[in-house]
GROMACS .gro file of N, CA, C and O in nm:
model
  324
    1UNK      N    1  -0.220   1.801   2.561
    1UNK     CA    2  -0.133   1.690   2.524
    1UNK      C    3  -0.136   1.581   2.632
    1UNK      O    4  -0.133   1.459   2.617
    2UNK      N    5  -0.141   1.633   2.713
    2UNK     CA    6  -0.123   1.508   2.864
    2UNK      C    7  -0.257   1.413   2.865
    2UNK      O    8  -0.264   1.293   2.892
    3UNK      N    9  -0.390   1.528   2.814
    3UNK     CA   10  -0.516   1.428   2.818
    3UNK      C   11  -0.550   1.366   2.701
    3UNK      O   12  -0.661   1.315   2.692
    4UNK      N   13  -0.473   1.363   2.612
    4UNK     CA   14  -0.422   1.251   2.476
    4UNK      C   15  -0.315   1.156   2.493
    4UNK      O   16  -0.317   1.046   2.438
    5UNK      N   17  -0.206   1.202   2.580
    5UNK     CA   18  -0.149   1.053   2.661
    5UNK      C   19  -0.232   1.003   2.719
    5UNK      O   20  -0.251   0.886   2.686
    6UNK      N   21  -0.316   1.053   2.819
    6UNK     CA   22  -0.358   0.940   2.931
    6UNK      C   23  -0.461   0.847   2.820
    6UNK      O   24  -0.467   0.725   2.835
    7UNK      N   25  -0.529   0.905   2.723
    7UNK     CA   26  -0.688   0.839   2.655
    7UNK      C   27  -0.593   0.773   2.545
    7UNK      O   28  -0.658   0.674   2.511
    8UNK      N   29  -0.486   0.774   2.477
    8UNK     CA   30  -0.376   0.725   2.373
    8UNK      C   31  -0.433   0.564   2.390
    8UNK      O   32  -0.487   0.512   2.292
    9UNK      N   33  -0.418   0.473   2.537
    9UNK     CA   34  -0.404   0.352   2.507
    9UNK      C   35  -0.537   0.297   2.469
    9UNK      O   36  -0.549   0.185   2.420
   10UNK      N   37  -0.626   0.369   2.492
   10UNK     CA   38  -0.788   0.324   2.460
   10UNK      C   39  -0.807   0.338   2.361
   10UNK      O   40  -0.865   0.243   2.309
   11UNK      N   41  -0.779   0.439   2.283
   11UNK     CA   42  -0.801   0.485   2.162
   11UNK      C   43  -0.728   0.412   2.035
   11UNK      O   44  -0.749   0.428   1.915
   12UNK      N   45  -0.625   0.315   2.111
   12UNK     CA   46  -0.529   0.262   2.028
   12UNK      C   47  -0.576   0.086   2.011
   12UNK      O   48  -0.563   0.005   1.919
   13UNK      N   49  -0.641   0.079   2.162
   13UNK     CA   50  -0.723  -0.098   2.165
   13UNK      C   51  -0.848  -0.033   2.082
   13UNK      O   52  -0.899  -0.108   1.998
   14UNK      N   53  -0.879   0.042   2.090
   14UNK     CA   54  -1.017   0.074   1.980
   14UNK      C   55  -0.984   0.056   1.820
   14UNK      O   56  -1.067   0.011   1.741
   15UNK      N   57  -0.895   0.083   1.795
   15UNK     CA   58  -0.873   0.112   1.692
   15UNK      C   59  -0.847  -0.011   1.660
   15UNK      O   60  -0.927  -0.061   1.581
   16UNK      N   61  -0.707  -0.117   1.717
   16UNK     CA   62  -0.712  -0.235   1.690
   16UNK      C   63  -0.808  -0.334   1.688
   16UNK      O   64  -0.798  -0.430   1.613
   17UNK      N   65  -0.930  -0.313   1.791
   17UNK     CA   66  -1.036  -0.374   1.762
   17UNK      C   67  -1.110  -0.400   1.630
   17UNK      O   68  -1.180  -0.492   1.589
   18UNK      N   69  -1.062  -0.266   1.570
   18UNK     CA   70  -1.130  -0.280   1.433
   18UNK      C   71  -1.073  -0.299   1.327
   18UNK      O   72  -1.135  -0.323   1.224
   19UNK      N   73  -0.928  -0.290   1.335
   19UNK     CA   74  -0.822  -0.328   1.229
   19UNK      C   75  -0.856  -0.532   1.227
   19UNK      O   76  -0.848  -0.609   1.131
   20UNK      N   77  -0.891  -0.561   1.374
   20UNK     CA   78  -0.895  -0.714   1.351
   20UNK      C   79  -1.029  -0.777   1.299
   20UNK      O   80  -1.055  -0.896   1.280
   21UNK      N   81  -1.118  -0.648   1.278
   21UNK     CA   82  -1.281  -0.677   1.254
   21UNK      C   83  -1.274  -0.620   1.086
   21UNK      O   84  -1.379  -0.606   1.024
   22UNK      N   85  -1.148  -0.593   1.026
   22UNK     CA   86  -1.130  -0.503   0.930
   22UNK      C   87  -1.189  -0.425   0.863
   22UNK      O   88  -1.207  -0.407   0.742
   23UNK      N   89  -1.222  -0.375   0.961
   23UNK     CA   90  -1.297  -0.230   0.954
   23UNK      C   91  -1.197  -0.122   0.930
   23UNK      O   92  -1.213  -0.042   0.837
   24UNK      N   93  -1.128  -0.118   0.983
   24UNK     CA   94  -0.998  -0.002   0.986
   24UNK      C   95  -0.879  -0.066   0.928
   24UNK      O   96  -0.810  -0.150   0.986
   25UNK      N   97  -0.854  -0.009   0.780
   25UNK     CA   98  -0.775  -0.089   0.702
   25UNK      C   99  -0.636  -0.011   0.685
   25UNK      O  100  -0.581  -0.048   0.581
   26UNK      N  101  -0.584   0.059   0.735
   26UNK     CA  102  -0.484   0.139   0.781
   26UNK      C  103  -0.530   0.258   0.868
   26UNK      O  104  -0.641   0.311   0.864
   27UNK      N  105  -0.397   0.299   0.972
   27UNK     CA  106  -0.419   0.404   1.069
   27UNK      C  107  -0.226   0.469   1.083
   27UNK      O  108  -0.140   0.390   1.044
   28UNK      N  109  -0.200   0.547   1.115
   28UNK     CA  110  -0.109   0.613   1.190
   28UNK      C  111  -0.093   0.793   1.175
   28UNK      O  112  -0.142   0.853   1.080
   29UNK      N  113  -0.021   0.857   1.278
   29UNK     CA  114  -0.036   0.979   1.320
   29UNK      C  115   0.043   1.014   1.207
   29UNK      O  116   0.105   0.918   1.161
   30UNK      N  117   0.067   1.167   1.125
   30UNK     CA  118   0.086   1.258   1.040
   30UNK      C  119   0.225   1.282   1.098
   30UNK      O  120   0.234   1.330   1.211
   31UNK      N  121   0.355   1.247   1.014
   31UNK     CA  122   0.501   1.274   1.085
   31UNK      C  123   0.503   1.416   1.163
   31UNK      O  124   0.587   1.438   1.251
   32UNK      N  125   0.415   1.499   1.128
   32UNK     CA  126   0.442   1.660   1.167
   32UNK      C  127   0.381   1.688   1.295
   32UNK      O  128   0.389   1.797   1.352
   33UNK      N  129   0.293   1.535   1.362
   33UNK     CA  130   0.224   1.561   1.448
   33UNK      C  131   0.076   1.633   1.443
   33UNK      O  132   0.019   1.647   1.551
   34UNK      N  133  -0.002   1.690   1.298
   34UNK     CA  134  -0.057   1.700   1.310
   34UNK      C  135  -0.176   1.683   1.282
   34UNK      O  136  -0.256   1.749   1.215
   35UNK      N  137  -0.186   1.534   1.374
   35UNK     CA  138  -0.324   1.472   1.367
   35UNK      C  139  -0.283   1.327   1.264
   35UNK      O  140  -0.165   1.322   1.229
   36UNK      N  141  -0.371   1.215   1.218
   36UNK     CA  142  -0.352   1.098   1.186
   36UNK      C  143  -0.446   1.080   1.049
   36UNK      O  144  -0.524   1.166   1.009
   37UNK      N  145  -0.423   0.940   0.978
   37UNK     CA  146  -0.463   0.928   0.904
   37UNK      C  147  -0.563   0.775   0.924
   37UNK      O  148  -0.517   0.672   0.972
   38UNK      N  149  -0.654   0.784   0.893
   38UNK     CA  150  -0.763   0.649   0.933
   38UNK      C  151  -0.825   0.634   0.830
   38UNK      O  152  -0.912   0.712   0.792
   39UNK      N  153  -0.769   0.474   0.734
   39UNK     CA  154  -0.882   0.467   0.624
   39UNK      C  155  -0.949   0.363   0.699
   39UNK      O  156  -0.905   0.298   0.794
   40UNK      N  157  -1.081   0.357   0.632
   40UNK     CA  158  -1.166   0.241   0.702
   40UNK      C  159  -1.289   0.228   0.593
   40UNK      O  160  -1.351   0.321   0.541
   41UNK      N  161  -1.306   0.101   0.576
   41UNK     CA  162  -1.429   0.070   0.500
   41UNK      C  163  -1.556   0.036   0.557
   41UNK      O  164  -1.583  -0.045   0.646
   42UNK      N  165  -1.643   0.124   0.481
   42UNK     CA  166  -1.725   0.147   0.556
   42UNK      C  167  -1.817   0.185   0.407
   42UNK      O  168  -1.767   0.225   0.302
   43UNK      N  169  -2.011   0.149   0.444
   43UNK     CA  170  -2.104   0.132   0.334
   43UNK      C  171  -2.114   0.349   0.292
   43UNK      O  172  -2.153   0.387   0.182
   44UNK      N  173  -2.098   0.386   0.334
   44UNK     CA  174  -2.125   0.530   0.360
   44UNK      C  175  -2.046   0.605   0.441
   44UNK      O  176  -2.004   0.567   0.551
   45UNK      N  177  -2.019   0.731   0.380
   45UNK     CA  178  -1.984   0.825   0.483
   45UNK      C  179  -2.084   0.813   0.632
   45UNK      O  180  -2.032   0.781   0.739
   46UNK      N  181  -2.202   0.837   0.620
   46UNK     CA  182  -2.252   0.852   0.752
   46UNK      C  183  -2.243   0.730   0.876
   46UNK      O  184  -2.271   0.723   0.996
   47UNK      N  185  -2.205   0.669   0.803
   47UNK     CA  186  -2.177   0.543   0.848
   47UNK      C  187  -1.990   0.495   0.937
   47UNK      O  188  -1.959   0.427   1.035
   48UNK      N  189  -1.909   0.578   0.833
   48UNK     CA  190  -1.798   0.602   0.888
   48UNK      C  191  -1.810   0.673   1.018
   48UNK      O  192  -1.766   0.623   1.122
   49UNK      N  193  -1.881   0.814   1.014
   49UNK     CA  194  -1.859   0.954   1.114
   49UNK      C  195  -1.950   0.852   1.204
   49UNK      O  196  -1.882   0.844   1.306
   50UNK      N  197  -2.016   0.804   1.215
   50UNK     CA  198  -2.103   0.735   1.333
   50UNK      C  199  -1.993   0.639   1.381
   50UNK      O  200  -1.982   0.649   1.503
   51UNK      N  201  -1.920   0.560   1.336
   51UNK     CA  202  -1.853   0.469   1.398
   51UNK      C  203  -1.738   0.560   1.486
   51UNK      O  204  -1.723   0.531   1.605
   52UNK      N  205  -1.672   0.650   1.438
   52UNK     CA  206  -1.604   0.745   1.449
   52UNK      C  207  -1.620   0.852   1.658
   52UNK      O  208  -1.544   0.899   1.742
   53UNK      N  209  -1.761   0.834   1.638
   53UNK     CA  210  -1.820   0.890   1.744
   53UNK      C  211  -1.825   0.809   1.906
   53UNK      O  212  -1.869   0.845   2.015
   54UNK      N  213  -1.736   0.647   1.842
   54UNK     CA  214  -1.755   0.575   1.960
   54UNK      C  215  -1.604   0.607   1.972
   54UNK      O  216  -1.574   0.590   2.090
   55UNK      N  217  -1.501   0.645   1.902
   55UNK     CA  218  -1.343   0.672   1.933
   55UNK      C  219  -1.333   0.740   2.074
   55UNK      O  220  -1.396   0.840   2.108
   56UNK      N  221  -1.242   0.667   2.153
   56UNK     CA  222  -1.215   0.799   2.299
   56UNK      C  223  -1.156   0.910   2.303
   56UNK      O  224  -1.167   0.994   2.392
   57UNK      N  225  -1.086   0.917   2.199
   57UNK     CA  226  -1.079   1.047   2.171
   57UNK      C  227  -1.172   1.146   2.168
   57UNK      O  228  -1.174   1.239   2.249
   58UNK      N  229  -1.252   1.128   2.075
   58UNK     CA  230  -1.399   1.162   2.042
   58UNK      C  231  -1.503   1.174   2.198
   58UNK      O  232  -1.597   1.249   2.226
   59UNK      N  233  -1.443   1.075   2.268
   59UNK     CA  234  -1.590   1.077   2.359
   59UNK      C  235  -1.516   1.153   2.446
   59UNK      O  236  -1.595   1.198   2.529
   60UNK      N  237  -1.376   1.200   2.475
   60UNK     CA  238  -1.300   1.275   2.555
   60UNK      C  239  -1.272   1.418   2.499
   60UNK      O  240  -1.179   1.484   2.547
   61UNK      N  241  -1.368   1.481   2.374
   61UNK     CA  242  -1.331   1.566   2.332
   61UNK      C  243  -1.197   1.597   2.273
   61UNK      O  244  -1.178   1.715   2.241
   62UNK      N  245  -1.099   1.509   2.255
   62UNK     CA  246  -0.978   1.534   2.193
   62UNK      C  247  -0.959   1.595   2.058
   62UNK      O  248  -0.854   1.654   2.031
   63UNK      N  249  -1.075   1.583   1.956
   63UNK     CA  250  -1.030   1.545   1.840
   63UNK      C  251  -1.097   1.688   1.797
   63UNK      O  252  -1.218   1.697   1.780
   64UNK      N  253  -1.013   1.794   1.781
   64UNK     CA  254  -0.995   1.934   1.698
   64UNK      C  255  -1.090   1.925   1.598
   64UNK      O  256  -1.191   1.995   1.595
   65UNK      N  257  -1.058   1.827   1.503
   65UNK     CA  258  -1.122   1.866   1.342
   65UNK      C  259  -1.165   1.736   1.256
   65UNK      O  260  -1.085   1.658   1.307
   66UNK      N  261  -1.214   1.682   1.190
   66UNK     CA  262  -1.208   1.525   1.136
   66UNK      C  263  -1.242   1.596   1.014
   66UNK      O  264  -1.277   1.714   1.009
   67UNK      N  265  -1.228   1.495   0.888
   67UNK     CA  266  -1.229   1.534   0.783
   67UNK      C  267  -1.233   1.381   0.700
   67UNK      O  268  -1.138   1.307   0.677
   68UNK      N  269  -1.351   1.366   0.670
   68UNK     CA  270  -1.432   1.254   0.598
   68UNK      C  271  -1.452   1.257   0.472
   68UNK      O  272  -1.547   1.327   0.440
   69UNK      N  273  -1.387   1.197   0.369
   69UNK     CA  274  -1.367   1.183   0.221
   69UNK      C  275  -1.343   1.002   0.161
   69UNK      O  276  -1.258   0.914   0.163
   70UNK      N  277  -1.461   1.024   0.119
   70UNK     CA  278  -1.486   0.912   0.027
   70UNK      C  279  -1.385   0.862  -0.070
   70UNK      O  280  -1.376   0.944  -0.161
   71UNK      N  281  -1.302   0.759  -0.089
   71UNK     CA  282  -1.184   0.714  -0.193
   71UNK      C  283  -1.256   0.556  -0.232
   71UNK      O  284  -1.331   0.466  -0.193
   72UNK      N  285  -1.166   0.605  -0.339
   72UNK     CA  286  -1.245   0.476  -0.407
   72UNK      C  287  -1.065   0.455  -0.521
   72UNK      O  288  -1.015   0.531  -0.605
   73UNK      N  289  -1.017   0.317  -0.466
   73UNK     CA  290  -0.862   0.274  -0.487
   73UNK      C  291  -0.880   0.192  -0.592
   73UNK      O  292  -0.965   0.104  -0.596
   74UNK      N  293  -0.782   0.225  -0.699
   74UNK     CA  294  -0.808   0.156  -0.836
   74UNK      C  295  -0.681   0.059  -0.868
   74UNK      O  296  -0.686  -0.025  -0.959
   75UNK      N  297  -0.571   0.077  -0.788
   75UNK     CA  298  -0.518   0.002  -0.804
   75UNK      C  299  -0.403  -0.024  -0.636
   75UNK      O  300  -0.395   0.054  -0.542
   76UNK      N  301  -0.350  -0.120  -0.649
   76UNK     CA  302  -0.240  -0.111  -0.502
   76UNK      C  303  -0.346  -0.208  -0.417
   76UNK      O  304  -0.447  -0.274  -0.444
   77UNK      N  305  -0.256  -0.176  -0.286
   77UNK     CA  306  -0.283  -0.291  -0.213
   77UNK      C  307  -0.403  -0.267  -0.146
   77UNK      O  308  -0.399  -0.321  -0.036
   78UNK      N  309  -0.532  -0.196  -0.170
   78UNK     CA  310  -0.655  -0.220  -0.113
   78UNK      C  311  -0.742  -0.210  -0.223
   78UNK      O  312  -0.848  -0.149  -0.208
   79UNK      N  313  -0.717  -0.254  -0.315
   79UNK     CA  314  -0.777  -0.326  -0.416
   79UNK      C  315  -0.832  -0.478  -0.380
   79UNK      O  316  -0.773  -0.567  -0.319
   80UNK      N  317  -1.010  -0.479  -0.457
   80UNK     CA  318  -1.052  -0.616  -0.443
   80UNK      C  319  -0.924  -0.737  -0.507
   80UNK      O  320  -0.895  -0.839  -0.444
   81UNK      N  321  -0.833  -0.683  -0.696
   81UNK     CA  322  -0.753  -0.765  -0.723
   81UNK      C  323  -0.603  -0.742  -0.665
   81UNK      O  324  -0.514  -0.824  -0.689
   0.00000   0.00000   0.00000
């Protein structure tokens, strides 16, 4: 937990980096604490998990488990209309 505080603020300008490149079109942690939710558009899965691999989390070993699933939103607010 302590070496997810200290890497937290990098991981958090990373992330905003890409919310402003809108790449990362929502993010926040799971109320139960366990673990977060990151949608992001992106041409491909392999394409997501590669971007994924520059996270500091990721490059600090933090990140337990990831779990990569393709959605495709038909209606609501990440809809093209």
């Amino acid at each position: 937990v302590a070496a997810r505080d200290e890497v937290r603020p990098d991981h958090r300008a990373w992330l905003s980096e890409l919310v402003a490149a809108g790449t990362v079109l929502s993010t926040g942690p799971y109320a139960d604490g366990s673990g977060a939710l990151i949608l992001v558009s992106a041409v491909d899965e392999d394409t997501a998990r590669t971007l994924f691999q520059s996270d500091p989390f990721a490059r600090a070993g933090l990140i337990d488990s990831a779990r990569f699933t393709e959605w495709t939103p038909v209606m609501g607010a990440f809809t093209a209309s």
